[in-house]
Amino acid sequence: MKLTSREYWESHWDGFTDASDEGEGCELYDDIAPLLPRGERLSFLEIGCAPGRILADFCGRLGYTAYGLDYACDPSIIERLLRKRGIDVGKIEKSDFFQWKPEAKFDVVASFGFVEHFDDASAVVDRHFEMV
């Protein structure tokens, strides 16, 4: 069960039109990046990817193709930020995490500030692993 509603997130992102490249990426980047796979044509999926700064940080610095899933934010806004930074964009989608059917598996699946929005964290984590 979700602890927040679609209406909450749509209201949160309503009017958001500029995923500017100002602001922080991921404050945990230095701790996480050394543990991630390296190589050409690897994919990075961020669940709950709005506004796109964390996805841009990892993909820009490590050369991953960016994929994202968000519940409420307009995917074109996130794609615009990523392309502005010269990042290879696979696909950014708007969908419910548990209803979404990805077209492929990903080399890295991550989320930041997402799991705690659900009653059953283990089901959320299991779903992450299913996508790798």
PDB file of C-alpha atoms in Angstrom:
ATOM      1  CA  MET A   1       0.000   0.000   0.000  1.00  0.00           C
ATOM      2  CA  LYS A   2       1.170   3.497  -0.856  1.00  0.00           C
ATOM      3  CA  LEU A   3       1.477   6.040   1.927  1.00  0.00           C
ATOM      4  CA  THR A   4       0.999   8.975  -0.467  1.00  0.00           C
ATOM      5  CA  SER A   5      -1.444   9.385  -3.314  1.00  0.00           C
ATOM      6  CA  ARG A   6      -1.093  10.131  -7.007  1.00  0.00           C
ATOM      7  CA  GLU A   7      -2.965  13.361  -6.314  1.00  0.00           C
ATOM      8  CA  TYR A   8      -0.295  14.397  -3.804  1.00  0.00           C
ATOM      9  CA  TRP A   9       2.539  13.877  -6.314  1.00  0.00           C
ATOM     10  CA  GLU A  10       0.659  15.438  -9.216  1.00  0.00           C
ATOM     11  CA  SER A  11       0.020  18.475  -7.040  1.00  0.00           C
ATOM     12  CA  HIS A  12       3.688  18.490  -5.985  1.00  0.00           C
ATOM     13  CA  TRP A  13       4.927  18.544  -9.608  1.00  0.00           C
ATOM     14  CA  ASP A  14       2.071  20.673 -11.018  1.00  0.00           C
ATOM     15  CA  GLY A  15       3.552  23.660 -12.807  1.00  0.00           C
ATOM     16  CA  PHE A  16       7.066  22.196 -12.780  1.00  0.00           C
ATOM     17  CA  THR A  17       8.388  23.041 -16.211  1.00  0.00           C
ATOM     18  CA  ASP A  18      12.107  23.639 -15.813  1.00  0.00           C
ATOM     19  CA  ALA A  19      14.355  20.855 -14.655  1.00  0.00           C
ATOM     20  CA  SER A  20      17.270  23.255 -14.562  1.00  0.00           C
ATOM     21  CA  ASP A  21      20.730  21.944 -14.057  1.00  0.00           C
ATOM     22  CA  GLU A  22      21.127  24.011 -10.926  1.00  0.00           C
ATOM     23  CA  GLY A  23      21.038  22.193  -7.640  1.00  0.00           C
ATOM     24  CA  GLU A  24      22.460  19.040  -6.207  1.00  0.00           C
ATOM     25  CA  GLY A  25      22.773  15.650  -7.772  1.00  0.00           C
ATOM     26  CA  CYS A  26      23.087  12.778  -5.341  1.00  0.00           C
ATOM     27  CA  GLU A  27      24.770  13.449  -2.016  1.00  0.00           C
ATOM     28  CA  LEU A  28      25.541   9.708  -1.776  1.00  0.00           C
ATOM     29  CA  TYR A  29      27.233   9.569  -5.180  1.00  0.00           C
ATOM     30  CA  ASP A  30      30.775   9.160  -3.808  1.00  0.00           C
ATOM     31  CA  ASP A  31      29.664   6.260  -1.612  1.00  0.00           C
ATOM     32  CA  ILE A  32      27.638   4.457  -4.289  1.00  0.00           C
ATOM     33  CA  ALA A  33      29.549   5.043  -7.542  1.00  0.00           C
ATOM     34  CA  PRO A  34      32.568   2.829  -6.703  1.00  0.00           C
ATOM     35  CA  LEU A  35      30.209  -0.139  -6.261  1.00  0.00           C
ATOM     36  CA  LEU A  36      28.518   0.181  -9.656  1.00  0.00           C
ATOM     37  CA  PRO A  37      29.432  -1.705 -12.860  1.00  0.00           C
ATOM     38  CA  ARG A  38      31.438   0.070 -15.530  1.00  0.00           C
ATOM     39  CA  GLY A  39      31.386  -0.426 -19.261  1.00  0.00           C
ATOM     40  CA  GLU A  40      29.899   0.817 -22.490  1.00  0.00           C
ATOM     41  CA  ARG A  41      26.171   0.825 -23.125  1.00  0.00           C
ATOM     42  CA  LEU A  42      25.126   0.115 -19.556  1.00  0.00           C
ATOM     43  CA  SER A  43      21.674   1.255 -18.430  1.00  0.00           C
ATOM     44  CA  PHE A  44      20.675   3.078 -15.252  1.00  0.00           C
ATOM     45  CA  LEU A  45      17.021   3.146 -14.189  1.00  0.00           C
ATOM     46  CA  GLU A  46      15.949   5.533 -11.458  1.00  0.00           C
ATOM     47  CA  ILE A  47      12.571   4.864  -9.884  1.00  0.00           C
ATOM     48  CA  GLY A  48      10.947   8.118  -8.784  1.00  0.00           C
ATOM     49  CA  CYS A  49      13.290  10.076 -11.043  1.00  0.00           C
ATOM     50  CA  ALA A  50      11.779  13.578 -10.815  1.00  0.00           C
ATOM     51  CA  PRO A  51      13.150  16.177 -11.123  1.00  0.00           C
ATOM     52  CA  GLY A  52      16.020  14.355 -12.858  1.00  0.00           C
ATOM     53  CA  ARG A  53      19.096  15.698 -11.089  1.00  0.00           C
ATOM     54  CA  ILE A  54      20.165  12.407  -9.494  1.00  0.00           C
ATOM     55  CA  LEU A  55      19.642  10.499 -12.731  1.00  0.00           C
ATOM     56  CA  ALA A  56      21.676  13.163 -14.544  1.00  0.00           C
ATOM     57  CA  ASP A  57      24.435  12.954 -11.944  1.00  0.00           C
ATOM     58  CA  PHE A  58      24.965   9.192 -12.193  1.00  0.00           C
ATOM     59  CA  CYS A  59      24.482   8.908 -15.943  1.00  0.00           C
ATOM     60  CA  GLY A  60      26.529  11.984 -16.724  1.00  0.00           C
ATOM     61  CA  ARG A  61      29.475  11.018 -14.562  1.00  0.00           C
ATOM     62  CA  LEU A  62      29.467   7.281 -15.310  1.00  0.00           C
ATOM     63  CA  GLY A  63      28.269   7.262 -18.924  1.00  0.00           C
ATOM     64  CA  TYR A  64      25.120   5.206 -18.410  1.00  0.00           C
ATOM     65  CA  THR A  65      22.104   5.417 -20.694  1.00  0.00           C
ATOM     66  CA  ALA A  66      19.388   7.047 -18.599  1.00  0.00           C
ATOM     67  CA  TYR A  67      16.014   5.462 -17.950  1.00  0.00           C
ATOM     68  CA  GLY A  68      13.499   6.775 -15.483  1.00  0.00           C
ATOM     69  CA  LEU A  69      10.108   6.103 -14.025  1.00  0.00           C
ATOM     70  CA  ASP A  70       8.027   8.631 -12.167  1.00  0.00           C
ATOM     71  CA  TYR A  71       4.482   8.611 -10.883  1.00  0.00           C
ATOM     72  CA  ALA A  72       3.514  12.182 -11.596  1.00  0.00           C
ATOM     73  CA  CYS A  73       6.118  14.354 -13.334  1.00  0.00           C
ATOM     74  CA  ASP A  74       6.040  15.017 -17.083  1.00  0.00           C
ATOM     75  CA  PRO A  75       8.744  12.796 -18.653  1.00  0.00           C
ATOM     76  CA  SER A  76       9.578  15.396 -21.324  1.00  0.00           C
ATOM     77  CA  ILE A  77      10.836  17.792 -18.633  1.00  0.00           C
ATOM     78  CA  ILE A  78      13.273  15.204 -17.296  1.00  0.00           C
ATOM     79  CA  GLU A  79      14.344  14.198 -20.809  1.00  0.00           C
ATOM     80  CA  ARG A  80      15.051  17.846 -21.605  1.00  0.00           C
ATOM     81  CA  LEU A  81      17.357  18.187 -18.577  1.00  0.00           C
ATOM     82  CA  LEU A  82      19.221  14.998 -19.462  1.00  0.00           C
ATOM     83  CA  ARG A  83      19.698  15.920 -23.111  1.00  0.00           C
ATOM     84  CA  LYS A  84      20.803  19.426 -22.136  1.00  0.00           C
ATOM     85  CA  ARG A  85      23.609  17.763 -20.166  1.00  0.00           C
ATOM     86  CA  GLY A  86      24.559  15.546 -23.106  1.00  0.00           C
ATOM     87  CA  ILE A  87      23.288  12.342 -21.517  1.00  0.00           C
ATOM     88  CA  ASP A  88      22.156   9.405 -23.629  1.00  0.00           C
ATOM     89  CA  VAL A  89      18.455   8.999 -22.869  1.00  0.00           C
ATOM     90  CA  GLY A  90      16.803   5.620 -23.225  1.00  0.00           C
ATOM     91  CA  LYS A  91      13.280   6.357 -22.040  1.00  0.00           C
ATOM     92  CA  ILE A  92      11.620   8.292 -19.230  1.00  0.00           C
ATOM     93  CA  GLU A  93       8.139   7.052 -18.407  1.00  0.00           C
ATOM     94  CA  LYS A  94       5.215   8.133 -16.282  1.00  0.00           C
ATOM     95  CA  SER A  95       3.525   5.190 -14.584  1.00  0.00           C
ATOM     96  CA  ASP A  96       2.695   3.496 -11.314  1.00  0.00           C
ATOM     97  CA  PHE A  97       5.718   1.525 -10.076  1.00  0.00           C
ATOM     98  CA  PHE A  98       3.784  -1.699  -9.469  1.00  0.00           C
ATOM     99  CA  GLN A  99       1.781  -1.492 -12.717  1.00  0.00           C
ATOM    100  CA  TRP A 100       4.679  -0.582 -15.022  1.00  0.00           C
ATOM    101  CA  LYS A 101       5.988  -3.303 -17.327  1.00  0.00           C
ATOM    102  CA  PRO A 102       9.533  -2.463 -18.446  1.00  0.00           C
ATOM    103  CA  GLU A 103      10.523  -3.491 -21.955  1.00  0.00           C
ATOM    104  CA  ALA A 104      13.900  -4.823 -20.759  1.00  0.00           C
ATOM    105  CA  LYS A 105      16.075  -5.378 -17.695  1.00  0.00           C
ATOM    106  CA  PHE A 106      18.574  -2.739 -16.531  1.00  0.00           C
ATOM    107  CA  ASP A 107      22.197  -2.886 -15.412  1.00  0.00           C
ATOM    108  CA  VAL A 108      21.507  -0.628 -12.427  1.00  0.00           C
ATOM    109  CA  VAL A 109      18.150   0.027 -10.757  1.00  0.00           C
ATOM    110  CA  ALA A 110      18.103   2.670  -8.056  1.00  0.00           C
ATOM    111  CA  SER A 111      15.764   4.895  -6.109  1.00  0.00           C
ATOM    112  CA  PHE A 112      16.399   7.687  -3.659  1.00  0.00           C
ATOM    113  CA  GLY A 113      13.622   8.785  -1.315  1.00  0.00           C
ATOM    114  CA  PHE A 114      11.145   6.276  -2.699  1.00  0.00           C
ATOM    115  CA  VAL A 115      10.908   3.084  -0.637  1.00  0.00           C
ATOM    116  CA  GLU A 116       9.705   4.873   2.482  1.00  0.00           C
ATOM    117  CA  HIS A 117       6.483   5.863   0.710  1.00  0.00           C
ATOM    118  CA  PHE A 118       5.155   2.288   0.954  1.00  0.00           C
ATOM    119  CA  ASP A 119       3.929   0.072   3.777  1.00  0.00           C
ATOM    120  CA  ASP A 120       5.694  -3.023   2.460  1.00  0.00           C
ATOM    121  CA  ALA A 121       9.284  -1.956   1.810  1.00  0.00           C
ATOM    122  CA  SER A 122      10.378  -5.526   1.071  1.00  0.00           C
ATOM    123  CA  ALA A 123       7.931  -5.762  -1.865  1.00  0.00           C
ATOM    124  CA  VAL A 124       9.320  -2.495  -3.241  1.00  0.00           C
ATOM    125  CA  VAL A 125      12.909  -3.707  -2.922  1.00  0.00           C
ATOM    126  CA  ASP A 126      12.002  -7.068  -4.485  1.00  0.00           C
ATOM    127  CA  ARG A 127      10.493  -5.250  -7.466  1.00  0.00           C
ATOM    128  CA  HIS A 128      13.738  -3.307  -7.893  1.00  0.00           C
ATOM    129  CA  PHE A 129      15.671  -6.585  -8.049  1.00  0.00           C
ATOM    130  CA  GLU A 130      13.224  -8.013 -10.623  1.00  0.00           C
ATOM    131  CA  MET A 131      14.214  -5.197 -13.008  1.00  0.00           C
ATOM    132  CA  VAL A 132      17.970  -5.905 -12.859  1.00  0.00           C
TER     133      VAL A 132
END
